[in-house]
């Protein structure tokens, strides 16, 4: 009887913890938006990986690239690119999708995959031409 009770207890906890770990996409998107919005994200460093090399560039202590994600879904960066952004989930990957206009009135669209986002840290990446570029941002 004791072993049956223990087995049922273990199974019950297993169901409880696995059911509680499910988070729907809408909640993930809302949480990500709340973590990003209303802050100036400063680029601290980048890591570029190719099949043959890894290059790290640091920008800590320098005037550097920054981007703002505002609560009205608009965005503006230090390069003068301004537009709108949307947080999306494609497959299991959260993404920041930006449609904007450059200072020269040229349309630009880019997508960053979100590796992690916190109250003061943001790591995004994208892959082009067989190289992956990770950007590490912080809020000070």
Coordinates of C-alpha atoms in Angstrom, one line a residue:
X1 CA 0.0 0.0 0.0
X2 CA 2.9 2.4 0.9
X3 CA 4.6 1.8 -2.4
X4 CA 1.3 2.4 -4.4
X5 CA 0.8 5.6 -2.5
X6 CA 4.4 6.7 -3.3
X7 CA 4.0 5.9 -6.9
X8 CA 0.7 7.8 -7.2
X9 CA 2.3 10.8 -5.4
X10 CA 5.3 10.8 -7.8
X11 CA 3.0 10.5 -10.8
X12 CA 0.8 13.3 -9.4
X13 CA 3.8 15.6 -8.9
X14 CA 5.0 14.8 -12.4
X15 CA 1.7 15.8 -14.0
X16 CA 1.5 18.9 -11.8
X17 CA 5.0 20.1 -12.8
X18 CA 4.7 19.3 -16.5
X19 CA 1.3 21.0 -16.7
X20 CA 2.5 24.1 -14.9
X21 CA 5.5 24.5 -17.2
X22 CA 3.4 25.1 -20.3
X23 CA 3.3 28.7 -21.3
X24 CA 1.2 29.8 -24.2
X25 CA 2.7 32.0 -27.0
X26 CA 0.5 35.0 -26.1
X27 CA 1.9 35.1 -22.6
X28 CA 5.5 34.7 -23.8
X29 CA 5.0 37.6 -26.2
X30 CA 3.4 39.9 -23.6
X31 CA 6.1 39.1 -21.1
X32 CA 8.8 39.8 -23.7
X33 CA 7.2 43.1 -24.7
X34 CA 7.0 44.2 -21.1
X35 CA 10.7 43.4 -20.6
X36 CA 11.8 45.3 -23.8
X37 CA 9.6 48.4 -23.7
X38 CA 10.4 51.8 -22.4
X39 CA 14.2 51.2 -22.2
X40 CA 17.3 52.3 -24.0
X41 CA 19.2 49.2 -24.9
X42 CA 22.9 49.8 -25.3
X43 CA 25.1 47.5 -27.4
X44 CA 27.8 46.1 -25.2
X45 CA 29.4 43.6 -27.5
X46 CA 28.9 41.4 -30.5
X47 CA 30.1 37.9 -31.3
X48 CA 30.4 36.9 -35.0
X49 CA 30.8 33.1 -35.6
X50 CA 31.7 31.6 -39.0
X51 CA 32.7 28.1 -39.8
X52 CA 36.4 29.1 -39.3
X53 CA 36.5 31.9 -36.8
X54 CA 34.8 33.7 -33.8
X55 CA 35.3 37.4 -33.6
X56 CA 34.3 39.4 -30.5
X57 CA 33.9 43.2 -30.6
X58 CA 33.3 45.1 -27.4
X59 CA 31.7 48.5 -27.1
X60 CA 31.6 48.8 -23.3
X61 CA 32.6 52.3 -22.2
X62 CA 32.2 53.8 -25.7
X63 CA 29.4 55.8 -27.2
X64 CA 27.7 53.0 -29.1
X65 CA 24.7 51.8 -30.9
X66 CA 21.4 51.9 -29.0
X67 CA 17.8 51.1 -29.7
X68 CA 14.6 52.0 -28.0
X69 CA 11.4 49.9 -28.1
X70 CA 8.5 52.0 -27.0
X71 CA 5.2 51.0 -25.6
X72 CA 3.3 52.2 -28.7
X73 CA 5.3 49.6 -30.7
X74 CA 7.5 52.2 -32.3
X75 CA 11.3 52.0 -32.3
X76 CA 14.2 54.3 -33.0
X77 CA 17.9 53.6 -32.9
X78 CA 21.1 55.6 -32.8
X79 CA 21.5 55.3 -36.6
X80 CA 18.3 57.2 -37.0
X81 CA 16.3 54.2 -38.2
X82 CA 12.7 54.6 -37.0
X83 CA 9.6 52.4 -37.4
X84 CA 7.5 49.9 -35.8
X85 CA 8.3 46.5 -34.2
X86 CA 6.4 43.4 -33.4
X87 CA 7.2 40.5 -31.1
X88 CA 6.4 37.2 -32.8
X89 CA 6.9 33.5 -32.1
X90 CA 7.8 31.4 -35.1
X91 CA 8.1 27.7 -34.2
X92 CA 9.7 27.9 -30.8
X93 CA 11.7 31.0 -31.5
X94 CA 10.7 34.5 -30.2
X95 CA 11.6 37.2 -32.6
X96 CA 11.7 41.0 -32.9
X97 CA 10.4 42.0 -36.3
X98 CA 11.1 45.6 -37.3
X99 CA 9.8 47.5 -40.3
X100 CA 11.4 51.0 -40.4
X101 CA 12.7 53.9 -42.5
X102 CA 16.3 55.0 -42.6
X103 CA 17.4 58.7 -42.5
X104 CA 17.6 58.6 -46.3
X105 CA 13.9 57.5 -46.4
X106 CA 14.8 53.9 -47.5
X107 CA 12.6 51.1 -46.1
X108 CA 14.4 48.5 -44.0
X109 CA 13.1 45.3 -42.5
X110 CA 15.0 43.1 -40.1
X111 CA 14.4 40.3 -37.7
X112 CA 16.3 39.4 -34.6
X113 CA 15.9 36.0 -32.9
X114 CA 15.7 36.5 -29.1
X115 CA 18.1 34.2 -27.2
X116 CA 17.2 35.8 -23.9
X117 CA 15.7 38.9 -22.4
X118 CA 15.6 40.1 -18.8
X119 CA 15.0 43.4 -17.0
X120 CA 18.5 44.7 -17.9
X121 CA 19.9 42.2 -20.4
X122 CA 19.0 41.3 -24.0
X123 CA 20.7 38.8 -26.3
X124 CA 19.6 38.6 -29.9
X125 CA 21.0 36.9 -33.0
X126 CA 20.6 36.5 -36.7
X127 CA 22.3 34.4 -39.3
X128 CA 23.3 35.6 -42.8
X129 CA 25.8 34.4 -45.3
X130 CA 26.9 31.4 -43.1
X131 CA 27.7 33.6 -40.1
X132 CA 25.8 34.1 -36.9
X133 CA 26.0 37.5 -35.2
X134 CA 25.0 37.7 -31.6
X135 CA 24.3 41.1 -30.1
X136 CA 24.5 41.6 -26.3
X137 CA 22.6 44.7 -25.0
X138 CA 22.1 46.1 -21.5
X139 CA 20.2 48.8 -19.8
X140 CA 22.2 51.1 -17.5

